[in-house]
Coordinates of C-alpha atoms in Angstrom, one line a residue:
X4 CA 126.5 168.8 14.5
X5 CA 124.8 167.4 11.6
X6 CA 121.3 167.1 10.8
X7 CA 118.8 165.8 7.9
X8 CA 116.1 167.5 9.0
X9 CA 115.8 171.4 10.7
X10 CA 113.0 169.3 13.2
X11 CA 116.3 167.7 15.1
X12 CA 117.8 171.5 16.1
X13 CA 114.9 172.0 17.3
X14 CA 115.6 171.4 21.6
X15 CA 118.3 171.0 23.9
X16 CA 118.8 174.4 24.1
X17 CA 121.2 175.9 26.8
X18 CA 120.5 177.0 29.9
X19 CA 123.0 179.8 30.4
X20 CA 123.9 181.6 34.1
X21 CA 122.9 185.3 34.8
X22 CA 126.2 187.2 36.6
X23 CA 125.1 187.9 40.1
X24 CA 126.4 191.1 39.5
X25 CA 123.7 192.3 36.8
X26 CA 120.7 191.0 39.2
X27 CA 121.7 191.3 42.4
X28 CA 121.3 188.2 44.0
X29 CA 123.3 187.4 46.8
X30 CA 122.8 183.4 47.7
X31 CA 120.7 182.4 44.3
X32 CA 122.5 181.0 41.5
X33 CA 119.8 182.4 38.4
X34 CA 119.9 180.2 34.9
X35 CA 117.6 181.4 31.5
X36 CA 117.2 178.5 29.5
X37 CA 117.2 179.8 26.3
X38 CA 114.5 178.8 24.1
X39 CA 114.6 181.7 22.1
X40 CA 117.7 179.9 20.4
X41 CA 115.6 177.1 18.7
X42 CA 115.4 177.2 15.3
X43 CA 112.1 178.8 14.9
X44 CA 112.4 181.6 17.5
X45 CA 111.0 180.5 20.3
X46 CA 109.6 177.8 23.2
X47 CA 106.9 177.5 20.7
X48 CA 108.5 175.6 18.7
X49 CA 108.7 172.3 21.2
X50 CA 105.0 172.6 21.0
X51 CA 103.6 173.8 17.5
X52 CA 106.6 170.5 16.3
X53 CA 104.8 167.9 18.9
X54 CA 101.5 169.0 18.5
X55 CA 102.2 168.7 14.4
X56 CA 103.7 165.8 13.8
X57 CA 101.4 162.6 14.4
X58 CA 99.6 163.9 12.4
X59 CA 101.5 165.0 9.6
X60 CA 101.5 162.4 7.1
X61 CA 98.2 161.9 6.7
X62 CA 97.5 165.6 6.5
X63 CA 99.9 165.6 4.1
X64 CA 98.0 162.7 2.0
X65 CA 94.4 163.8 2.1
X66 CA 96.5 167.8 0.9
X67 CA 94.7 169.4 4.6
X68 CA 95.3 173.0 5.7
X69 CA 97.0 173.8 9.0
X70 CA 95.6 175.8 11.3
X71 CA 95.6 177.6 14.8
X72 CA 94.4 180.2 16.4
X73 CA 97.6 182.0 16.8
X74 CA 98.7 185.8 16.2
X75 CA 102.5 184.8 17.7
X76 CA 105.3 182.2 17.9
X77 CA 103.7 179.4 17.5
X78 CA 101.5 180.4 14.2
X79 CA 105.3 180.8 13.3
X80 CA 106.5 177.6 13.9
X81 CA 103.3 176.3 12.7
X82 CA 103.6 178.2 9.3
X83 CA 107.6 177.2 9.1
X84 CA 106.4 173.6 9.7
X85 CA 103.8 173.4 7.6
X86 CA 105.7 175.1 4.4
X87 CA 108.8 172.4 5.4
X88 CA 106.0 169.5 3.9
X89 CA 104.0 171.0 1.1
X90 CA 100.8 171.9 3.4
X91 CA 99.5 175.5 3.6
X92 CA 99.0 177.2 6.8
X93 CA 96.5 179.6 8.3
X94 CA 96.4 182.0 11.7
X95 CA 93.1 182.6 12.6
X96 CA 92.8 185.3 15.3
X97 CA 90.7 187.8 16.5
X98 CA 93.5 191.2 16.7
X99 CA 97.1 191.0 14.8
X100 CA 98.4 193.2 17.2
X101 CA 102.8 192.6 16.9
X102 CA 103.2 193.8 12.8
X103 CA 106.6 192.0 12.9
X104 CA 104.8 188.6 13.7
X105 CA 102.1 189.3 10.7
X106 CA 104.4 190.4 8.4
X107 CA 106.9 187.2 8.5
X108 CA 103.3 184.8 8.8
X109 CA 102.6 186.3 5.2
X110 CA 106.4 186.3 3.9
X111 CA 106.2 182.6 5.4
X112 CA 103.5 181.5 2.8
X113 CA 101.1 182.0 5.4
X114 CA 96.7 183.0 5.4
X115 CA 96.2 185.2 8.8
X116 CA 92.5 185.5 9.5
X117 CA 91.7 188.2 11.7
X118 CA 87.7 187.0 13.0
X119 CA 84.8 188.9 14.3
X120 CA 85.2 188.5 18.0
X121 CA 82.9 189.9 21.1
X122 CA 86.2 190.4 23.0
X123 CA 90.6 190.4 22.5
X124 CA 91.0 186.6 23.3
X125 CA 89.3 183.6 22.8
X126 CA 86.6 182.7 25.6
X127 CA 85.1 179.2 25.1
X128 CA 83.0 179.6 27.3
X129 CA 81.4 182.6 25.3
X130 CA 79.4 180.5 23.0
X131 CA 78.0 183.0 20.5
X132 CA 81.9 184.5 19.6
X133 CA 82.3 183.6 16.1
X134 CA 85.8 183.1 16.9
X135 CA 84.3 180.2 20.1
X136 CA 82.6 178.9 17.5
X137 CA 85.5 178.6 14.9
X138 CA 87.4 177.0 16.9
X139 CA 84.4 174.4 18.0
X140 CA 83.6 173.9 14.3
X141 CA 87.4 173.0 13.3
X142 CA 87.5 170.9 16.9
X143 CA 85.3 168.6 15.2
X144 CA 86.4 165.6 13.9
X145 CA 86.2 165.1 9.8
X146 CA 87.2 168.8 9.3
X147 CA 90.1 169.4 6.3
X148 CA 91.9 171.4 8.9
X149 CA 94.8 169.8 10.4
X150 CA 93.8 171.4 14.5
X151 CA 96.9 172.3 16.4
X152 CA 94.2 173.4 19.1
X153 CA 97.1 174.9 21.1
X154 CA 95.4 175.7 24.0
X155 CA 93.9 172.4 24.8
X156 CA 95.9 170.2 23.4
X157 CA 97.8 167.9 26.0
X158 CA 100.9 167.8 23.5
X159 CA 101.5 171.2 24.2
X160 CA 102.0 170.2 27.7
X161 CA 104.4 166.5 26.5
X162 CA 106.1 169.2 23.7
X163 CA 108.3 170.1 28.1
X164 CA 107.3 167.4 29.9
X165 CA 109.8 165.3 27.5
X166 CA 111.9 167.6 26.3
X167 CA 112.5 171.3 28.5
X168 CA 111.9 169.8 32.2
X169 CA 114.1 167.1 31.3
X170 CA 117.3 169.3 30.0
X171 CA 116.9 171.6 32.8
X172 CA 117.4 168.7 35.5
X173 CA 120.1 167.3 32.8
X174 CA 121.7 170.5 32.7
X175 CA 122.1 170.9 36.7
X176 CA 123.4 168.0 37.4
X177 CA 120.3 165.3 37.9
X178 CA 119.4 168.1 40.1
X179 CA 115.7 170.6 40.6
X180 CA 116.1 173.9 41.0
X181 CA 114.6 175.5 43.8
X182 CA 113.1 177.5 42.3
X183 CA 111.2 177.6 38.3
X184 CA 109.8 180.8 36.6
X185 CA 107.4 181.0 33.4
X186 CA 105.4 183.8 32.0
X187 CA 101.9 182.0 31.2
X188 CA 100.1 182.0 28.1
X189 CA 99.6 178.4 26.7
X190 CA 100.4 177.5 30.0
X191 CA 102.1 174.1 28.1
X192 CA 106.1 175.4 28.7
X193 CA 105.3 176.5 32.6
X194 CA 102.6 173.6 32.8
X195 CA 105.0 170.5 31.5
X196 CA 107.9 171.9 33.2
X197 CA 107.0 172.1 36.1
X198 CA 106.1 169.1 36.8
X199 CA 109.0 167.1 35.9
X200 CA 110.6 168.8 38.2
X201 CA 109.3 168.0 40.3
X202 CA 108.6 164.6 40.1
X203 CA 112.9 165.5 41.4
X204 CA 111.8 167.7 44.1
X205 CA 108.1 167.8 45.2
X206 CA 109.3 170.7 46.8
X207 CA 110.4 173.0 44.4
X208 CA 108.5 176.2 44.0
X209 CA 106.6 177.5 40.5
X210 CA 106.0 181.2 39.8
X211 CA 103.9 181.5 37.5
X212 CA 103.9 185.8 35.5
X213 CA 100.8 187.2 33.7
X214 CA 100.1 190.9 32.0
X215 CA 99.0 193.3 34.1
X216 CA 95.4 194.0 34.1
X217 CA 94.7 196.5 30.5
X218 CA 98.8 195.8 29.1
X219 CA 99.4 194.2 26.6
X220 CA 103.1 191.4 26.8
X221 CA 102.8 189.4 23.5
X222 CA 102.7 186.1 24.7
X223 CA 101.4 186.3 27.8
X224 CA 97.9 186.3 28.9
X225 CA 96.1 188.2 32.0
X226 CA 94.9 186.8 35.1
X227 CA 91.6 187.4 34.0
X228 CA 92.4 185.6 30.0
X229 CA 94.7 183.1 31.7
X230 CA 91.4 181.2 33.5
X231 CA 90.4 180.7 29.9
X232 CA 92.7 178.7 28.7
X233 CA 91.8 175.0 28.9
X234 CA 95.7 173.8 29.6
X235 CA 95.7 176.1 32.9
X236 CA 95.7 174.6 36.2
X237 CA 97.0 177.0 39.2
X238 CA 97.8 174.7 41.1
X239 CA 100.5 173.7 39.6
X240 CA 101.3 177.2 41.1
X241 CA 103.1 178.5 44.4
X242 CA 102.4 181.8 43.1
X243 CA 101.0 184.2 40.4
X244 CA 102.3 188.2 40.0
X245 CA 101.4 190.1 37.6
X246 CA 104.7 192.1 35.1
X247 CA 103.7 195.8 33.2
X248 CA 105.2 196.3 29.8
X249 CA 107.2 198.4 31.3
X250 CA 108.4 196.6 34.0
X251 CA 109.3 193.9 30.7
X252 CA 111.1 195.9 28.5
X253 CA 112.6 197.3 31.3
X254 CA 114.0 193.3 32.4
X255 CA 114.6 192.3 28.6
X256 CA 117.2 196.0 28.5
X257 CA 118.8 193.8 31.3
X258 CA 119.5 191.3 29.2
X259 CA 120.0 192.3 26.1
X260 CA 123.0 195.0 27.5
X261 CA 124.3 193.2 30.7
X262 CA 123.5 190.2 29.3
X263 CA 124.1 189.2 25.8
X264 CA 121.5 188.0 25.2
X265 CA 118.8 189.1 22.8
X266 CA 115.6 187.9 24.0
X267 CA 112.0 189.8 23.4
X268 CA 109.9 191.7 26.1
X269 CA 107.9 188.7 27.7
X270 CA 111.8 187.2 28.2
X271 CA 112.7 190.2 30.2
X272 CA 109.1 189.8 32.1
X273 CA 110.3 186.4 33.2
X274 CA 113.5 188.2 34.4
X275 CA 112.6 190.6 35.7
X276 CA 109.8 188.8 37.4
X277 CA 112.0 185.8 38.9
X278 CA 114.3 188.9 40.0
X279 CA 111.7 190.6 41.3
X280 CA 110.0 187.6 43.2
X281 CA 113.7 186.4 44.5
X282 CA 114.6 189.1 46.1
X283 CA 111.8 188.8 48.6
X284 CA 113.4 184.8 50.0
X285 CA 117.3 186.0 48.8
X286 CA 118.5 187.6 52.2
X287 CA 116.6 184.3 54.4
X288 CA 118.6 181.5 53.0
X289 CA 121.2 179.5 54.7
X290 CA 121.9 177.4 51.8
X291 CA 122.6 178.5 48.3
X292 CA 119.7 178.3 45.4
X293 CA 118.9 177.9 42.2
X294 CA 116.2 179.2 40.0
X295 CA 115.7 178.7 36.3
X296 CA 113.5 180.9 34.0
X297 CA 112.6 181.2 29.9
X298 CA 113.9 183.2 28.1
X299 CA 110.7 183.3 25.0
X300 CA 111.4 184.6 21.9
X301 CA 114.2 187.2 20.4
X302 CA 113.6 191.2 20.5
X303 CA 114.3 191.6 16.5
X304 CA 110.5 190.8 16.7
X305 CA 108.7 193.4 19.4
X306 CA 111.0 196.9 17.9
X307 CA 107.2 198.3 17.0
X308 CA 106.4 197.3 20.1
X309 CA 109.3 199.0 21.5
X310 CA 109.1 202.0 19.7
X311 CA 105.3 202.5 21.0
X312 CA 106.0 202.7 24.7
X313 CA 109.5 203.5 24.7
X314 CA 110.2 205.5 22.0
X315 CA 113.6 207.4 23.6
X316 CA 114.9 204.2 23.3
X317 CA 115.0 204.0 19.6
X318 CA 116.3 207.8 19.5
X319 CA 112.4 209.3 19.1
X320 CA 111.3 211.7 21.6
X321 CA 109.8 210.8 24.8
X322 CA 105.8 210.4 24.4
X323 CA 104.8 212.6 27.7
X324 CA 101.2 211.9 28.6
X325 CA 100.9 207.7 28.0
X326 CA 98.3 205.8 30.1
X327 CA 101.9 204.1 31.3
X328 CA 102.8 207.5 32.9
X329 CA 99.6 207.3 35.0
X330 CA 99.3 207.6 39.4
X331 CA 97.2 205.7 41.0
X332 CA 95.4 208.9 42.6
X333 CA 94.8 209.7 39.1
X334 CA 93.2 206.2 37.9
X335 CA 90.9 206.1 40.8
X336 CA 89.2 209.7 40.3
X337 CA 87.6 208.3 37.6
X338 CA 83.8 207.7 37.0
X339 CA 82.9 204.9 35.6
X340 CA 79.0 204.0 34.4
X341 CA 77.4 201.2 35.7
X342 CA 75.3 199.8 32.4
X343 CA 72.2 201.3 33.9
X344 CA 74.0 204.6 34.3
X345 CA 75.6 204.6 30.9
X346 CA 72.4 204.1 29.3
X347 CA 70.5 207.0 30.9
X348 CA 74.1 208.9 30.3
X349 CA 73.4 208.9 26.6
X350 CA 69.9 209.4 26.5
X351 CA 70.2 212.6 28.4
X352 CA 73.3 213.9 27.1
X353 CA 74.7 212.2 23.9
X354 CA 78.1 211.6 24.8
X355 CA 80.3 211.0 22.2
X356 CA 81.0 206.8 22.9
X357 CA 84.5 205.9 21.7
X358 CA 85.1 202.1 21.5
X359 CA 88.2 201.3 22.2
X360 CA 87.8 197.7 20.8
X361 CA 90.4 195.6 17.5
X362 CA 87.7 196.6 15.0
X363 CA 86.1 192.7 14.0
X364 CA 85.5 193.3 18.0
X365 CA 83.3 196.0 17.0
X366 CA 81.9 195.5 13.8
X367 CA 80.4 192.3 15.6
X368 CA 78.5 193.6 18.0
X369 CA 79.0 196.9 19.6
X370 CA 76.3 200.7 21.5
X371 CA 74.7 201.7 18.7
X372 CA 76.4 205.4 17.4
X373 CA 79.3 204.6 18.5
X374 CA 83.1 205.8 16.9
X375 CA 85.8 202.6 16.7
X376 CA 89.2 203.6 17.8
X377 CA 91.2 201.1 18.7
X378 CA 93.4 201.6 22.3
X379 CA 96.3 201.1 20.1
X380 CA 95.8 204.2 17.3
X381 CA 94.2 206.1 20.0
X382 CA 97.0 206.2 22.7
X383 CA 98.9 207.6 19.4
X384 CA 96.1 210.2 18.7
X385 CA 96.6 211.4 22.3
X386 CA 100.3 211.8 21.8
X387 CA 99.4 215.2 19.6
X388 CA 96.8 216.6 21.8
X389 CA 93.2 216.2 22.7
X390 CA 91.9 214.5 19.4
X391 CA 88.4 216.2 20.4
X392 CA 86.5 219.2 22.0
X393 CA 86.0 220.1 25.7
X394 CA 82.3 220.9 24.7
X395 CA 81.5 217.6 23.7
X396 CA 81.2 215.2 26.8
X397 CA 82.9 211.1 25.7
X398 CA 82.0 207.6 27.5
X399 CA 84.9 205.2 27.0
X400 CA 84.4 201.3 26.2
X401 CA 86.3 198.1 25.7
X402 CA 85.9 195.2 26.0
X403 CA 85.4 194.7 30.6
X404 CA 86.4 198.0 31.6
X405 CA 89.8 198.4 32.3
X406 CA 92.2 199.9 29.3
X407 CA 88.6 202.4 29.2
X408 CA 89.3 204.1 32.3
X409 CA 93.2 204.4 32.1
X410 CA 91.6 206.0 29.2
X411 CA 89.5 208.3 31.0
X412 CA 92.1 208.6 33.3
X413 CA 94.1 210.2 31.0
X414 CA 92.4 212.0 29.0
X415 CA 91.2 213.7 32.2
X416 CA 94.4 214.9 32.8
X417 CA 94.5 216.5 29.7
X418 CA 92.3 218.8 30.1
X419 CA 89.0 217.1 29.4
X420 CA 86.3 217.7 31.7
X421 CA 83.5 215.3 31.3
X422 CA 84.9 212.1 30.1
X423 CA 83.9 208.4 31.8
X424 CA 84.4 204.7 31.4
X425 CA 81.2 202.0 30.8
X426 CA 82.1 200.1 33.9
X427 CA 82.7 196.3 33.3
X428 CA 83.0 197.3 29.3
X429 CA 81.1 195.7 26.7
X430 CA 80.7 192.5 27.7
X431 CA 79.0 194.5 31.6
X432 CA 77.0 196.0 28.6
X433 CA 76.2 192.5 26.4
X434 CA 75.1 191.1 30.0
X435 CA 72.6 193.1 30.5
X436 CA 70.8 192.9 27.7
X437 CA 71.7 196.4 26.7
X438 CA 70.8 196.4 23.3
X439 CA 74.2 195.9 20.7
X440 CA 74.3 196.4 16.4
X441 CA 76.2 194.8 13.9
X442 CA 77.8 196.0 11.4

């Protein structure tokens, strides 16, 4: 098989049947669409190429810079495609959470710009957010950038309506599967594929998978975040279910060790979410069914993600005190303060206020006197024991109050007598008109 350009190798990825002995489904054949085998390593290769291709000639002629608000696979694909055509690429994001991706982008010659932002992801409705303002500026005509705009560009969805979806139908001998399962990030792949499959069979059931609230799985948004994406349409999905990071890693291990697929945690979330959902209907089937999930990308870029959450898998001692180990009882016992009560408590008892957001969000706006310790780093600090004395009361804050509540529960377990969480987080504080300062 010979190509004149690496871009010709994008698409036509294999559809591989998962051994029933692995997933345990008796009446459903489960297939993985191996988007991880695209030339740049992920499902985003299709969208990146489809979005950038029509404007490449003009961008080369004018020497434009390719820009995308991305901290993951879309940025990686666009950086490669830009370099292939002699163009520069800039990744703009609030926070790079996977160090291997950032390092790879730098290796590819990309510029990584982390802008201040009020929350961890782009909120297009917040017109005071620097990240939103930058997005709006990029979207205007006449800029010196080729902005692919993955969150709103219909060519993102089109890439999968023209490629991924028809390939699945073709490999299933002209039939659509009974179920299609995909993780929801920009919503491009799930929307595009679902549209095509339902054209072949309107009865296809589509399951969208999101990250559990306050959890982080690379490439997947939480149910709150996904509504901020312009391509997301809830009517696309028959059901939307949440997956935890621990479940994503468990699914990844199954794909790695039992299926020979070197897929990452996003793929693991898709696999585990698919099997968990399908088990609820498997025994009731009177005819054999078929399901397809997307294996999004490869495992190699996520070793630090695994090391942080499951160090025992990499030969290190397991963590005892972690957010993942909290029980529902511990979480429900957390003392959460609304903005008015928090302001009174700060004035009266002078607690140590810890802001768990990324450094750029903190720099943009924060409670006066708050100390910035990013949630990932804070979790690492707690593995060595309480990082401060128990005499000082503590108020934890984060974007919307969920992450701070988890760490409040963990600190309480570890013996701190007076730790509380700001209900609704910095967003609620801002919306209440409470004072915020800027670095």
